[in-house]
C-alpha positions as MATLAB code, in Angstrom:
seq = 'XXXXXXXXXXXXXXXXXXXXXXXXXXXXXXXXXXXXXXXXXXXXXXXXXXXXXXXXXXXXXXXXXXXXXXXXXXXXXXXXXXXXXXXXXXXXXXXXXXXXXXXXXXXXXXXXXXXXXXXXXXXXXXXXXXXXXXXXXXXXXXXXXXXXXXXXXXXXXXXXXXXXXXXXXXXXXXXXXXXXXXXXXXXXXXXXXXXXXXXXXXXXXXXXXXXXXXXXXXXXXXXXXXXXXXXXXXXXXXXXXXXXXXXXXXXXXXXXXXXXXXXXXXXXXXXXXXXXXXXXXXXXXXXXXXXXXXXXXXXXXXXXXXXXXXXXXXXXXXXXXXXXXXXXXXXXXXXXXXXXXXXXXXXXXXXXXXXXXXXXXXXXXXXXXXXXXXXXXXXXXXXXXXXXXXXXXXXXXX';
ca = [
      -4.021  -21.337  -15.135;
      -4.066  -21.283  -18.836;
      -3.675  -17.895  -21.058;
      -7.338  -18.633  -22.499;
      -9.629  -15.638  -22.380;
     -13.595  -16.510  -22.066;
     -15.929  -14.354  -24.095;
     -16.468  -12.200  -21.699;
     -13.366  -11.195  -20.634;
     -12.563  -13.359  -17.544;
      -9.203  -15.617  -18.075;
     -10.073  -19.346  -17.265;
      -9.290  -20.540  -14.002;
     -11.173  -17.673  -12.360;
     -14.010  -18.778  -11.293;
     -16.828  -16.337   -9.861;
     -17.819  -18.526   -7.314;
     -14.325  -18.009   -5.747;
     -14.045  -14.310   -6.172;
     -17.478  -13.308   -4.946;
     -19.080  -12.260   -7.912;
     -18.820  -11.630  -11.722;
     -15.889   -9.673  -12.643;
     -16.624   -6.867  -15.562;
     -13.412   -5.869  -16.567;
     -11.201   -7.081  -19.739;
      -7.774   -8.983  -18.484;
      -5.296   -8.941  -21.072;
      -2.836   -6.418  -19.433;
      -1.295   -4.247  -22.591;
      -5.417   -3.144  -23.334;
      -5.853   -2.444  -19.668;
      -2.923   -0.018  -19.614;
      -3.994    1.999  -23.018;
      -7.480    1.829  -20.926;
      -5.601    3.265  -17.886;
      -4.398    6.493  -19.629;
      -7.334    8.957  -18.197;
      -7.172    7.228  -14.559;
      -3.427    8.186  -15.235;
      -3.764   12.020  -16.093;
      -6.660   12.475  -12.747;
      -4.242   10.482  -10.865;
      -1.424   12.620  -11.838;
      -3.475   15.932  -11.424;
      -4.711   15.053   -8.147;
      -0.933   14.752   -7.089;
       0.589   18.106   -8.653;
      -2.168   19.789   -6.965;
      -0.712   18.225   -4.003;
       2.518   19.011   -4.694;
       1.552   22.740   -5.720;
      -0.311   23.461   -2.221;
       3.047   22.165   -0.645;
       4.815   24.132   -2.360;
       2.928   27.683   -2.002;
       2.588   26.593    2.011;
       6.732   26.358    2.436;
       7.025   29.933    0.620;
       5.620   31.009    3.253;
       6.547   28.991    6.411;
      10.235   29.086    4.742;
      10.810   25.330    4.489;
      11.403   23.848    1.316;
       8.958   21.186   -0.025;
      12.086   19.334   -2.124;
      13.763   18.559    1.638;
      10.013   17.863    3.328;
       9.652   15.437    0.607;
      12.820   13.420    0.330;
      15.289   14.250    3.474;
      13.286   14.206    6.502;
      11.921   11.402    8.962;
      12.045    7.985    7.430;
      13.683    9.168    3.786;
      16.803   10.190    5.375;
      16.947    6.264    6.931;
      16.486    4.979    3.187;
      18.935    7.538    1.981;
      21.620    6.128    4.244;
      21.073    2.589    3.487;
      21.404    3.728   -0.019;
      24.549    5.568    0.521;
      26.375    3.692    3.164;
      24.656   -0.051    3.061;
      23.159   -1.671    6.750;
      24.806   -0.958   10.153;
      23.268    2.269   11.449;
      22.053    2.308   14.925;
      21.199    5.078   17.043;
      20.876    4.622   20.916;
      18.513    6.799   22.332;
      17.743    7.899   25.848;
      15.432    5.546   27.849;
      16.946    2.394   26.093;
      15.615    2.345   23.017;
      17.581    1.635   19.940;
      16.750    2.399   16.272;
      18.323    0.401   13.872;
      18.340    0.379   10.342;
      17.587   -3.031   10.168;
      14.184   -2.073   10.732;
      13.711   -0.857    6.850;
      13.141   -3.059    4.592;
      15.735   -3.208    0.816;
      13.639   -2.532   -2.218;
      13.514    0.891   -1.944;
      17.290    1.751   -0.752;
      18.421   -0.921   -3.414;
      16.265    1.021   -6.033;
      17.717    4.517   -4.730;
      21.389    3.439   -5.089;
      20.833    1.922   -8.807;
      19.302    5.226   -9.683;
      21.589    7.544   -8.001;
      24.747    5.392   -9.451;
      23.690    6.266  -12.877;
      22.772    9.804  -12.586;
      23.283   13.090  -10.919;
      20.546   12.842   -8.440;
      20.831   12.113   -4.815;
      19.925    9.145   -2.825;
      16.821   11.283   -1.460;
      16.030   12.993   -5.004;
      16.038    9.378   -6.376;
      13.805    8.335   -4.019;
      11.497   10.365   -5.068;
      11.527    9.829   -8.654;
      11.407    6.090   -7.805;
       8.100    7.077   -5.791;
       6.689    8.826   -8.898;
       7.327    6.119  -11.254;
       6.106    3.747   -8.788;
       2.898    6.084   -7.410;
       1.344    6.196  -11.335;
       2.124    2.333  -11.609;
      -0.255    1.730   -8.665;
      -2.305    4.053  -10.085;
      -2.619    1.884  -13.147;
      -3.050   -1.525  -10.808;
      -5.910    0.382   -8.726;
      -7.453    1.055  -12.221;
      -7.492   -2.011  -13.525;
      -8.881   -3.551  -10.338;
     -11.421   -1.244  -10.186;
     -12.420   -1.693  -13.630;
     -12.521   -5.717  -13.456;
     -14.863   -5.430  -10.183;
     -17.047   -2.234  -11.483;
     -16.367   -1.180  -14.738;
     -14.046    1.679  -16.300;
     -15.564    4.548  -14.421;
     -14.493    2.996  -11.163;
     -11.130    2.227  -12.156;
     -11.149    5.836  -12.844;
     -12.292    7.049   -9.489;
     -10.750    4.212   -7.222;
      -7.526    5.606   -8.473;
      -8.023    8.965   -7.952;
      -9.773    8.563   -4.470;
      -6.744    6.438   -3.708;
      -4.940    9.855   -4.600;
      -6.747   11.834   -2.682;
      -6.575   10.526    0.396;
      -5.613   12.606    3.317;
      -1.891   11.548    4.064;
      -1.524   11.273   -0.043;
       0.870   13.431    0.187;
       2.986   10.380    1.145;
       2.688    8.691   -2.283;
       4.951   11.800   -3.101;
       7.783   11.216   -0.727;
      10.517    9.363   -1.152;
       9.149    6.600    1.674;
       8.044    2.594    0.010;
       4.473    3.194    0.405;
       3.705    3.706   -3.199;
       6.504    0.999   -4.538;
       4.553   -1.494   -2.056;
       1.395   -0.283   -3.323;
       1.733   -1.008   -6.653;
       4.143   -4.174   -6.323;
       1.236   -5.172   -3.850;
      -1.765   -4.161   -6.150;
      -0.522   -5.796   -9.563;
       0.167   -8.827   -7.800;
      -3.463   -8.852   -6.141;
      -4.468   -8.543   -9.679;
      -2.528  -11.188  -10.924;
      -4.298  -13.399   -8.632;
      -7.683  -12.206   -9.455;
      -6.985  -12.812  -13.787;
      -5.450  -15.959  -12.642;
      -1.751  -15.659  -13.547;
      -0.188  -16.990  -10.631;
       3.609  -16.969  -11.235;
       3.440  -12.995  -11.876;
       1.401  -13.071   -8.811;
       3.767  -14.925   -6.575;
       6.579  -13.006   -7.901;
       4.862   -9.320   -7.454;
       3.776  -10.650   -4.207;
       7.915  -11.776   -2.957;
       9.229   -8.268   -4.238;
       6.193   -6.528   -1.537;
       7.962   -8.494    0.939;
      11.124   -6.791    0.224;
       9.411   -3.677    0.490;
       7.537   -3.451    3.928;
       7.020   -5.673    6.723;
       2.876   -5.438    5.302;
       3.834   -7.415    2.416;
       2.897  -10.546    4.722;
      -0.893   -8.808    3.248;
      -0.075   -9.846   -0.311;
       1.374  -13.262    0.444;
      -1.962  -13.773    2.143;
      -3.865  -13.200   -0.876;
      -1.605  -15.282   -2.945;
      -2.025  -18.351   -0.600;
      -5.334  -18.044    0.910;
      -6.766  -17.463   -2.432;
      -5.093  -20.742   -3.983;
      -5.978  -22.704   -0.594;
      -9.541  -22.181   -1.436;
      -9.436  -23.233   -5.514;
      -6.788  -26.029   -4.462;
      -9.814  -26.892   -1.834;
     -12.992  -26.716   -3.788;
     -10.986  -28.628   -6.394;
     -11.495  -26.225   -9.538;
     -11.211  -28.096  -12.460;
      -9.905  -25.342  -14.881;
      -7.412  -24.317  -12.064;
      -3.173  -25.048  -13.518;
      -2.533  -26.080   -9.817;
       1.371  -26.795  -11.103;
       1.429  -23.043  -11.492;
      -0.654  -22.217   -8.711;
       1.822  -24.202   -6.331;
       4.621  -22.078   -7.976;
       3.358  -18.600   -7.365;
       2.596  -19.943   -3.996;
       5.728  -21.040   -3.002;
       7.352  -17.558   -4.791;
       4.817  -15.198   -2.949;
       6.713  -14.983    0.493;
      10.706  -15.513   -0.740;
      11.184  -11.855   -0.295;
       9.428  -10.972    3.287;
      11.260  -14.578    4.598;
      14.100  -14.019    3.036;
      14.408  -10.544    4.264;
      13.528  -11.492    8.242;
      15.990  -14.582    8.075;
      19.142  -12.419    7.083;
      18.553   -9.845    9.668;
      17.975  -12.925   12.497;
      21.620  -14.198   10.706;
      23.124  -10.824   10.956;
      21.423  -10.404   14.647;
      22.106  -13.994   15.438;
      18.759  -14.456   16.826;
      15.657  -16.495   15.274;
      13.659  -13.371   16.214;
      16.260  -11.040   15.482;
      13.658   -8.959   13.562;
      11.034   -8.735   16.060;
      13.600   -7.305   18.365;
      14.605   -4.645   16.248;
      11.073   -3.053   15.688;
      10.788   -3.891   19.675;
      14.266   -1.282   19.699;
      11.838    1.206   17.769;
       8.478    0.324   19.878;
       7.171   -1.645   17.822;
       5.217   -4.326   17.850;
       1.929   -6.379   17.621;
      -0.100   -6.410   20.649;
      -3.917   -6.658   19.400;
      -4.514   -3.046   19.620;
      -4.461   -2.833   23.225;
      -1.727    0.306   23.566;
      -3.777    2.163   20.392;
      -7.005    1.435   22.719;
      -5.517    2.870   25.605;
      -4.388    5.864   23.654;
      -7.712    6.161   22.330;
      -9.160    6.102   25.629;
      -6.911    8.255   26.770;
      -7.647   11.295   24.649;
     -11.175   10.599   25.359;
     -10.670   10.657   29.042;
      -8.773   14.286   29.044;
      -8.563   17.414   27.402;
      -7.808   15.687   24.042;
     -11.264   14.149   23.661;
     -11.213   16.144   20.665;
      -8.748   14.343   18.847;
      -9.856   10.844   20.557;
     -13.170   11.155   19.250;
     -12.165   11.904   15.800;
      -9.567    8.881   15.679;
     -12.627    6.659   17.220;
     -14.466    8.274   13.847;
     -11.558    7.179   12.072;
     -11.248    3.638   12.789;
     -15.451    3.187   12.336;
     -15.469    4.330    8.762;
     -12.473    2.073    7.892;
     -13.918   -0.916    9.661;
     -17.479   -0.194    7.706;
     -15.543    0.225    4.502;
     -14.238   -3.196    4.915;
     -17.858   -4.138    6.105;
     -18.925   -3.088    2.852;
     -16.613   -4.738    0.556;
     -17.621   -7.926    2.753;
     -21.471   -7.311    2.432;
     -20.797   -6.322   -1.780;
     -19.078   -9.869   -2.062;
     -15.593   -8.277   -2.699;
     -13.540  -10.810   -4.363;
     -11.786  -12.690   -1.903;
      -7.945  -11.525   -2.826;
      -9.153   -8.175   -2.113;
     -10.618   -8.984    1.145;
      -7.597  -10.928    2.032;
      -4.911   -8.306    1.372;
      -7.338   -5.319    2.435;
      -8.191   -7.246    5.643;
      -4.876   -8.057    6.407;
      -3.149   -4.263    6.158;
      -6.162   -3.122    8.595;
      -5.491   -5.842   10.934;
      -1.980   -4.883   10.753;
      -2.091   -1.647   11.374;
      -4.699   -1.501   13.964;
      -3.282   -4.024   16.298;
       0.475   -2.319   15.953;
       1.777   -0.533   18.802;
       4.388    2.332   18.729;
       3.731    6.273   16.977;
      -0.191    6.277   16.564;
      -0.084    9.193   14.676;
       1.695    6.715   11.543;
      -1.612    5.035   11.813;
      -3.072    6.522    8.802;
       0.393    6.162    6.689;
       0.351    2.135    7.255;
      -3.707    1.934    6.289;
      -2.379    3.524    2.936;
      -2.056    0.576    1.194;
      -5.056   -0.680    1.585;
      -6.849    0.570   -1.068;
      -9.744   -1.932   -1.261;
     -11.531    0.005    1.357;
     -11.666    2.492   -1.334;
     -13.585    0.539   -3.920;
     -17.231    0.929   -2.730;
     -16.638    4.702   -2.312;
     -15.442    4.059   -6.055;
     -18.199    2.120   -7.128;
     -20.520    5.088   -5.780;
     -18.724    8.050   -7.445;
     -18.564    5.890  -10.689;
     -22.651    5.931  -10.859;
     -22.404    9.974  -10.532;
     -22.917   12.260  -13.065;
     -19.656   13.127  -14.620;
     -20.101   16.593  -13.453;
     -20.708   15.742   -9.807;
     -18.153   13.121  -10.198;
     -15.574   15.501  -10.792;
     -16.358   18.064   -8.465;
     -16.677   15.245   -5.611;
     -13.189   13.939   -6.089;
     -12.071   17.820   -7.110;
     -13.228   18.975   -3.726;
     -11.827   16.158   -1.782;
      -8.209   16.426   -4.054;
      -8.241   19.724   -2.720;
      -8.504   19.308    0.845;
      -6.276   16.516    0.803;
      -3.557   18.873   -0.857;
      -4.224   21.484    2.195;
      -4.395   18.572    4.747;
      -0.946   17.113    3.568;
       1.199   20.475    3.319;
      -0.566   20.667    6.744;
       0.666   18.128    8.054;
       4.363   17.888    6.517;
       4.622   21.315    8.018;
       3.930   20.441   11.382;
       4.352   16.750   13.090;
       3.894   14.755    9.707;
       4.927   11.273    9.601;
       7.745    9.470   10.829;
];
């Protein structure tokens, strides 16, 4: 692709036909970040607010939100890999065995820099590396939002994206956010055509969480189709490139630990060690119809709820002619998630990523009044922020 911006905003090379529709927004990246700066502050506020709620919960159920945050469940994991490097394995009773392995390096790698050159702990740098890394995605949803939709949905995809019911995780020092944005700027890359940011955002997500297969997807399924149709404006020399960069850090990642395990699917077996696994969604089925079938038809019914409205979400980006990167990566982080076996209740947390569900509920608040607009997302901020100290106080994630 070539640097050339048409007159209306859309960098050659990225062609409509291709993406499902005419794109709105402006490309040129230093103009979409000064653009980003109110998405920024509601993103922000939505997550203090958060924060706040957690906080005011723990003073009364005695736990501290700074240890909820950063130094319990899968934190303490990345702390140690910070602090001590791979090797960890605890053997629990029935046979299974959690290894470290199991994590992926960005985020431990990031918490040791960080913690080598200041006071703060592996866990405390964790989080600041989420925060940093939480209003960066922010700034990728925004600009997505605004090149499908226009500023006002940038503005509320970000914020929904916020608000979201386990958003308290963006705030913990876990590699959902760091994928997130790592994940989302390289989606956008793809969309504005520059391919060789693209593949390299989309190698660094593979370092980050075994979902970064989703971006890789969009890189290469995305330049399959323009290498296909034979786009004549397309660089395909630099196309090929971010292709071939996109998956370096998920492969690369997998290979060492079937090296260091000394088996090709040395990987596989570790999340198999933490129950783990891919098997189409049949054990989350039979959970499902489990609870439905006993005294928890409650809670069955409410997770059948749950899995409609993100299945029609994606139905709607489909119907709306999403652009096909976001369909791609959104498509492939539901797929994922859904069809994974092991905690159901972690569910949620893996779907967090996938934030072009979110962009038709966008699209919707951004033709509100600004008034209603901000008391929709204001109400929903707030229950989020009295769902997540909810829920850190009680089973929360793992």
């Amino acid at each position: 692709m070539t640097d050339l911006v048409s007159p209306s905003g859309i960098r050659t090379g990225t062609p409509a036909a291709v993406y499902g529709g005419p794109l709105r927004g402006r490309t040129a990246v230093p103009g979409v970040l000064r653009r980003a700066a109110p998405a920024l502050l509601v993103y922000a506020g939505v997550r203090a607010l958060g924060i706040v709620v957690l906080a005011l919960w723990g003073l009364s159920d005695g736990k501290d939100p700074l240890t909820l945050l950063s130094a319990r469940w899968d934190s303490l994991w990345y702390a140690r890999i910070a602090e001590h490097g791979y090797g960890y394995t605890l053997h629990l009773s029935g046979g299974r065995v959690h290894s470290d392995l199991a994590f992926f390096p960005l985020l431990p790698w990031l918490e040791r820099g960080l913690s080598a050159v200041s006071p703060l702990s592996a866990g405390e740098a964790g989080l600041v590396v989420s925060a940093v890394a939480s209003l960066c995605a922010a700034g990728a949803l925004f600009a997505i939002g605004e090149l499908c939709h226009g500023r006002r949905a940038g503005i509320a995809l970000a914020a929904l994206w916020a608000a979201l019911p386990v958003g308290i995780v963006q705030s913990m020092a876990y590699s959902e956010s760091l994928f997130t944005a790592l994940a989302a700027w390289s989606v956008y890359c793809v969309l504005t055509g520059r391919w060789v940011w693209a593949g390299s955002l989309a190698a660094l997500a593979g370092l980050t969480r075994p979902v970064g297969a989703a971006a890789v997807a969009a890189v290469w399924i995305t330049a399959a189709v323009l290498l296909w149709r034979r786009e004549p404006r397309a660089d395909r020399r630099r196309m090929l490139l971010g292709a071939a960069l996109a998956p370096l850090g998920w492969l690369g990642y997998v290979a060492w630990v079937g090296v260091r395990t000394g088996s090709v699917t040395g990987y596989l077996d570790v999340q198999g060690g933490w129950g783990n696994g891919f098997d189409g969604g049949l054990a989350f089925g039979r959970f499902i119809g489990g609870l439905l079938d006993g005294p928890g038809f409650a809670g069955g019914l409410a997770l059948l709820t749950g899995v409609a409205l993100v299945l029609w979400l994606y139905a709607a980006g489909v119907r709306r002619r999403q652009p096909l990167p976001l369909l791609v990566y959104g498509g492939v982080v539901l797929l994922l998630a859904l069809t994974a076996k092991g905690y159901f209740g972690s569910k949620p947390r893996l779907m967090l990523p996938a934030f072009p569900l979110l962009l038709p509920l966008a699209a919707a608040v951004a033709r509100l009044r600004t008034v209603r607009a901000a008391a929709t997302v204001g109400t929903v901020a707030l229950a989020s922020a009295v769902y997540g100290a909810f829920w850190l106080h009680g089973s929360g994630p793992p």
